[in-house]
mmCIF file of C-alpha atoms in Angstrom:
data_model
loop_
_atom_site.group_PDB
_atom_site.id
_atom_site.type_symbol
_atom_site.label_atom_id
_atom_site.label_comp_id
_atom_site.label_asym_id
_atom_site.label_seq_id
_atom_site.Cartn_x
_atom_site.Cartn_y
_atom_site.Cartn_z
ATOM 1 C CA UNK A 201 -49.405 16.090 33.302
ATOM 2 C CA UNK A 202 -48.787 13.469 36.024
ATOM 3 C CA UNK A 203 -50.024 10.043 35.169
ATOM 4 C CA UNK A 204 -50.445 7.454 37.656
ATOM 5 C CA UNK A 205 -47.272 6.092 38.626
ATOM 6 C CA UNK A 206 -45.107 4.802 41.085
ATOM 7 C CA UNK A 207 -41.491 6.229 40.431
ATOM 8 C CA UNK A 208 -40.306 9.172 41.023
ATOM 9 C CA UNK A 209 -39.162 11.230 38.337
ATOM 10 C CA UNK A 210 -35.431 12.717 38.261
ATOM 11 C CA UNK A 211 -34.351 16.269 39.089
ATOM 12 C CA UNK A 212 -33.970 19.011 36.187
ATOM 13 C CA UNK A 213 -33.746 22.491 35.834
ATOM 14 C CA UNK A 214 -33.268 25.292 32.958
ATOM 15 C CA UNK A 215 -29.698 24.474 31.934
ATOM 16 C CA UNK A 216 -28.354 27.624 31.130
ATOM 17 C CA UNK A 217 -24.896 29.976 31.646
ATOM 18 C CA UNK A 218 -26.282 33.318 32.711
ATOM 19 C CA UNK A 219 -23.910 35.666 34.908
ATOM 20 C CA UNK A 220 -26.190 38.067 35.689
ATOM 21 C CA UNK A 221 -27.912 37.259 39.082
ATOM 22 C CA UNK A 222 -28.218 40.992 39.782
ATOM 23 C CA UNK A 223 -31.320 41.185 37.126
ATOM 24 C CA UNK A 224 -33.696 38.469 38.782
ATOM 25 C CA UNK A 225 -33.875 34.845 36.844
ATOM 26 C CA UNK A 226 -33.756 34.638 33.313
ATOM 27 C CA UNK A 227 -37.194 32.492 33.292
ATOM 28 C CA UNK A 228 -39.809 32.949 35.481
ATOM 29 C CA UNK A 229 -42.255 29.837 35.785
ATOM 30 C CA UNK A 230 -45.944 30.085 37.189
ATOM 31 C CA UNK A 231 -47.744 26.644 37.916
ATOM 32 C CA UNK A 232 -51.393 26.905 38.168
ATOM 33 C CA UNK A 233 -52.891 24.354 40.102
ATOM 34 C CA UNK A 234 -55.944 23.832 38.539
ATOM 35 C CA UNK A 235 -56.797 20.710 41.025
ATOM 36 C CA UNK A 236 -55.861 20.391 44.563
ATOM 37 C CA UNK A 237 -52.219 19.220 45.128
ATOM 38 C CA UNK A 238 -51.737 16.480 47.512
ATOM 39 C CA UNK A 239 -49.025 14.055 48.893
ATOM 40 C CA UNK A 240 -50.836 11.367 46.969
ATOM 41 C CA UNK A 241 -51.278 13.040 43.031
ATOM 42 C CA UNK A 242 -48.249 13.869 41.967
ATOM 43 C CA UNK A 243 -46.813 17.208 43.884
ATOM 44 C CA UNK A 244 -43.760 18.607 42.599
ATOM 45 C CA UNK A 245 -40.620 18.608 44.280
ATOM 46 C CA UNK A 246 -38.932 21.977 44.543
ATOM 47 C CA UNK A 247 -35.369 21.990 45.745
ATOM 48 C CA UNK A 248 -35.133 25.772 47.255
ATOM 49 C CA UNK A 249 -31.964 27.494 46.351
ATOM 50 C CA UNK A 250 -30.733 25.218 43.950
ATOM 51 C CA UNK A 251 -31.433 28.496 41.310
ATOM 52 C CA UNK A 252 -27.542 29.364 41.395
ATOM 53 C CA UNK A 253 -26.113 25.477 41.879
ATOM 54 C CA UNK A 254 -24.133 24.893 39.004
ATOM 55 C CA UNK A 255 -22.747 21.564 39.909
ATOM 56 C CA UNK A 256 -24.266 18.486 37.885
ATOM 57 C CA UNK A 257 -27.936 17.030 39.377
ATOM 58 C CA UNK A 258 -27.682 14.074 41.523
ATOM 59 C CA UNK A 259 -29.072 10.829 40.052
ATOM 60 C CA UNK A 260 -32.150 9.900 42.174
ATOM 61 C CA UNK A 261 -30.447 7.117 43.948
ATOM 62 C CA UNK A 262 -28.065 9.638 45.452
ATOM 63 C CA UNK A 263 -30.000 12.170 46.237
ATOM 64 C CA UNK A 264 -31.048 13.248 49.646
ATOM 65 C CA UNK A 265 -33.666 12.149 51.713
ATOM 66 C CA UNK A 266 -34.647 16.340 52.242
ATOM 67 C CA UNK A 267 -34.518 16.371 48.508
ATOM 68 C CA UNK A 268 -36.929 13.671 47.901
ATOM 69 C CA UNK A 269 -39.094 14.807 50.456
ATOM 70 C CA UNK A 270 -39.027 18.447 49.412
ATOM 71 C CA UNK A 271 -42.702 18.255 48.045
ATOM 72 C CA UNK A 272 -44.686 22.100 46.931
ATOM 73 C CA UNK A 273 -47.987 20.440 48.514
ATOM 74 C CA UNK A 274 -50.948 20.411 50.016
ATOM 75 C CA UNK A 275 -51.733 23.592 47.447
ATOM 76 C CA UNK A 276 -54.981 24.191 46.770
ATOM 77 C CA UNK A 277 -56.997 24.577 43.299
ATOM 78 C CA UNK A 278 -56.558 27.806 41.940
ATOM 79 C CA UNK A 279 -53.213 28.941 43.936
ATOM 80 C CA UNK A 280 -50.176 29.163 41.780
ATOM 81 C CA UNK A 281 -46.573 28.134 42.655
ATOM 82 C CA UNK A 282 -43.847 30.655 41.012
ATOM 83 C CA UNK A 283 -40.496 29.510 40.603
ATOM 84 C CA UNK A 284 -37.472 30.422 38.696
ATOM 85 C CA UNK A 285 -37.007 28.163 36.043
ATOM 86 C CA UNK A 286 -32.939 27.478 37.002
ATOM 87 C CA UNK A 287 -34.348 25.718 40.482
ATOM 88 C CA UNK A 288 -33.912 22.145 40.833
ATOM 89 C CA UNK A 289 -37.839 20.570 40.183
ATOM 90 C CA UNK A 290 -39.230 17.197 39.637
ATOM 91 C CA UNK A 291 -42.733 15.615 40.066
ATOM 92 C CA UNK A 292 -43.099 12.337 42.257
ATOM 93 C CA UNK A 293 -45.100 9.739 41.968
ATOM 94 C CA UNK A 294 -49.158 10.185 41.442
ATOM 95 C CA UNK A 295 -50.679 7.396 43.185
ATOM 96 C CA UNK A 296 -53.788 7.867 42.237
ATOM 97 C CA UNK A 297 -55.524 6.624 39.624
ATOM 98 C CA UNK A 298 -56.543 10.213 38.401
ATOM 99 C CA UNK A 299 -54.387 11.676 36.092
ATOM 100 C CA UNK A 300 -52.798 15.516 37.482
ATOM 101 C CA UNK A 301 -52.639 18.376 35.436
ATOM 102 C CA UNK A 302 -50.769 20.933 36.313
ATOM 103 C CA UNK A 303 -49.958 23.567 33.630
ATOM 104 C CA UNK A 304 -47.651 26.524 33.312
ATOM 105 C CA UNK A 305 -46.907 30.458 31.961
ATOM 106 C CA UNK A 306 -42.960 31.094 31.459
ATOM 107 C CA UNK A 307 -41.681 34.631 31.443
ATOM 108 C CA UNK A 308 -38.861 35.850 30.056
ATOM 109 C CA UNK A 309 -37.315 39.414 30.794
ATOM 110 C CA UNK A 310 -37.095 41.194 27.032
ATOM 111 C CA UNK A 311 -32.913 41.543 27.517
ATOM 112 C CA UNK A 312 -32.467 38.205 27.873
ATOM 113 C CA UNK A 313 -34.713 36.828 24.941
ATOM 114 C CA UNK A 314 -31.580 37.585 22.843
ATOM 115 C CA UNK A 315 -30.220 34.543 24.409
ATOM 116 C CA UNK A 316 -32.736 32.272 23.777
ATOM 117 C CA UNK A 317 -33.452 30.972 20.209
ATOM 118 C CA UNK A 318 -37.359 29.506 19.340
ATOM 119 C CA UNK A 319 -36.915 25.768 19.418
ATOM 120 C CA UNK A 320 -39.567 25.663 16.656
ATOM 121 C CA UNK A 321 -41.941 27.972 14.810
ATOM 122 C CA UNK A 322 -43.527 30.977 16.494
ATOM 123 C CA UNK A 323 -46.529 30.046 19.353
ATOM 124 C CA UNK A 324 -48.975 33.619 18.750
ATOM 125 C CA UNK A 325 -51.233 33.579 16.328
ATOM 126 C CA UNK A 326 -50.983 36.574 14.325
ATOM 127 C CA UNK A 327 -54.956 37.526 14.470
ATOM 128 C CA UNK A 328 -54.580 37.555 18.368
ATOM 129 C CA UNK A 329 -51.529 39.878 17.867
ATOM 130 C CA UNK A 330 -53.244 42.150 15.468
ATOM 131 C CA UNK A 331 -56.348 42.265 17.342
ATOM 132 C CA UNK A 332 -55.647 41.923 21.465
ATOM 133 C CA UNK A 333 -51.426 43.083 21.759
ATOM 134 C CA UNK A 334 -51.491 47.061 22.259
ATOM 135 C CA UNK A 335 -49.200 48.363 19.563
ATOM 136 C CA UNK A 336 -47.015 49.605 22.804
ATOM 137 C CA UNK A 337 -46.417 45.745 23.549
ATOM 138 C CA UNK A 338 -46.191 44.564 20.189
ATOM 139 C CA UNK A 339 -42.301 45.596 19.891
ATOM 140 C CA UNK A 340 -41.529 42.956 22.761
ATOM 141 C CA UNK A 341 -43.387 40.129 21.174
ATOM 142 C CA UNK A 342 -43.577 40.162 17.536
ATOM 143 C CA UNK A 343 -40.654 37.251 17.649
ATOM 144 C CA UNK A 344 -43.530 35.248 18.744
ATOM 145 C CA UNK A 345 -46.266 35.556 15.920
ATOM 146 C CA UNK A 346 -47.034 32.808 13.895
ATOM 147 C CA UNK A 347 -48.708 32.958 10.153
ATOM 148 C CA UNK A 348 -52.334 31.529 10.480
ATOM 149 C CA UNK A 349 -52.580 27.524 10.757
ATOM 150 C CA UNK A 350 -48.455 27.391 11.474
ATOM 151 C CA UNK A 351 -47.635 24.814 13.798
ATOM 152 C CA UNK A 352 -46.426 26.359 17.742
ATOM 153 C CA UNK A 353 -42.997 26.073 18.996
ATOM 154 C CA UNK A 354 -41.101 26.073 22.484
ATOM 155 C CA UNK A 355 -38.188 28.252 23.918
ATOM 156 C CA UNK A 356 -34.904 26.453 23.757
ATOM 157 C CA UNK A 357 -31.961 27.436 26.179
ATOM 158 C CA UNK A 358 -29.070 28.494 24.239
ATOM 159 C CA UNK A 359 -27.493 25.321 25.225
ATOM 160 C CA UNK A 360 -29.650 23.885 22.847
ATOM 161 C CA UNK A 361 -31.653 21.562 25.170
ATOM 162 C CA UNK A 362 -35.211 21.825 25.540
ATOM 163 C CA UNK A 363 -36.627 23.155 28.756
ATOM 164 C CA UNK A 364 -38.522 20.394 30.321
#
């Protein structure tokens, strides 16, 4: 959600150790834009190759003018913008007066989930589970299954730092 605003937000990016670049990103991001994406609401600013930068994120008075500038927009509603979760990403200002919405699926390969602990209590509800995961799929997920009524959680890197 982008509220209107004037500041631009600061750079941040899954914080995680992971050596194993050979096996694609440990967590997969899809934005779907479910309104357009313009200069003006709030794009987000993807920093392209940042995935395997492990130096520390610039504060935003020193970063670069191609950094600030580095906006995923104009995108139009219904496209999606896929992005490995380790990339360098922040949203700018929306200077609209419309708030911007502009939510998001995270994938996670099943041999890295060891990795990962649930930063709070499971996020499937077990009667979807039951009734809509084929039993073949069920194996991959069952970490995820809630009781009925439980509160939902969020993945955690193992650094112990929510994913933002």
């Amino acid at each position: 959600l982008s509220r209107p605003q004037v500041l631009p937000k600061r750079l941040t990016f899954l914080q995680v150790q992971y050596s194993h670049q050979d096996q694609g990103p440990p967590l997969l991001v899809i934005n779907f834009a479910v309104q357009d994406l313009t200069q003006f609401n709030g794009p987000t600013r993807i920093i392209p190759g940042t995935q395997f930068d492990q130096s520390e994120l610039p504060k935003l008075q020193n970063e670069t003018w191609e950094q600030k500038l580095s906006t995923v927009c104009p995108i139009a509603q219904g496209a999606a913008i896929i992005r490995d979760a380790r990339t360098w990403h922040a949203g700018t200002p929306n200077i609209t007066t419309n708030a911007r919405y502009l939510p998001n699926v995270e994938f996670m390969p099943a041999w890295w989930r060891e990795t990962v602990s649930v930063g709070g209590p499971a996020c499937l509800p077990k009667s979807l589970f039951d009734k809509h995961i084929p039993p073949e799929v069920q194996t991959l997920c069952e970490h995820l299954v809630q009781e009925e009524g439980g509160p939902t959680g969020a993945i955690k890197a193992n650094t112990g730092k929510p994913h933002r």
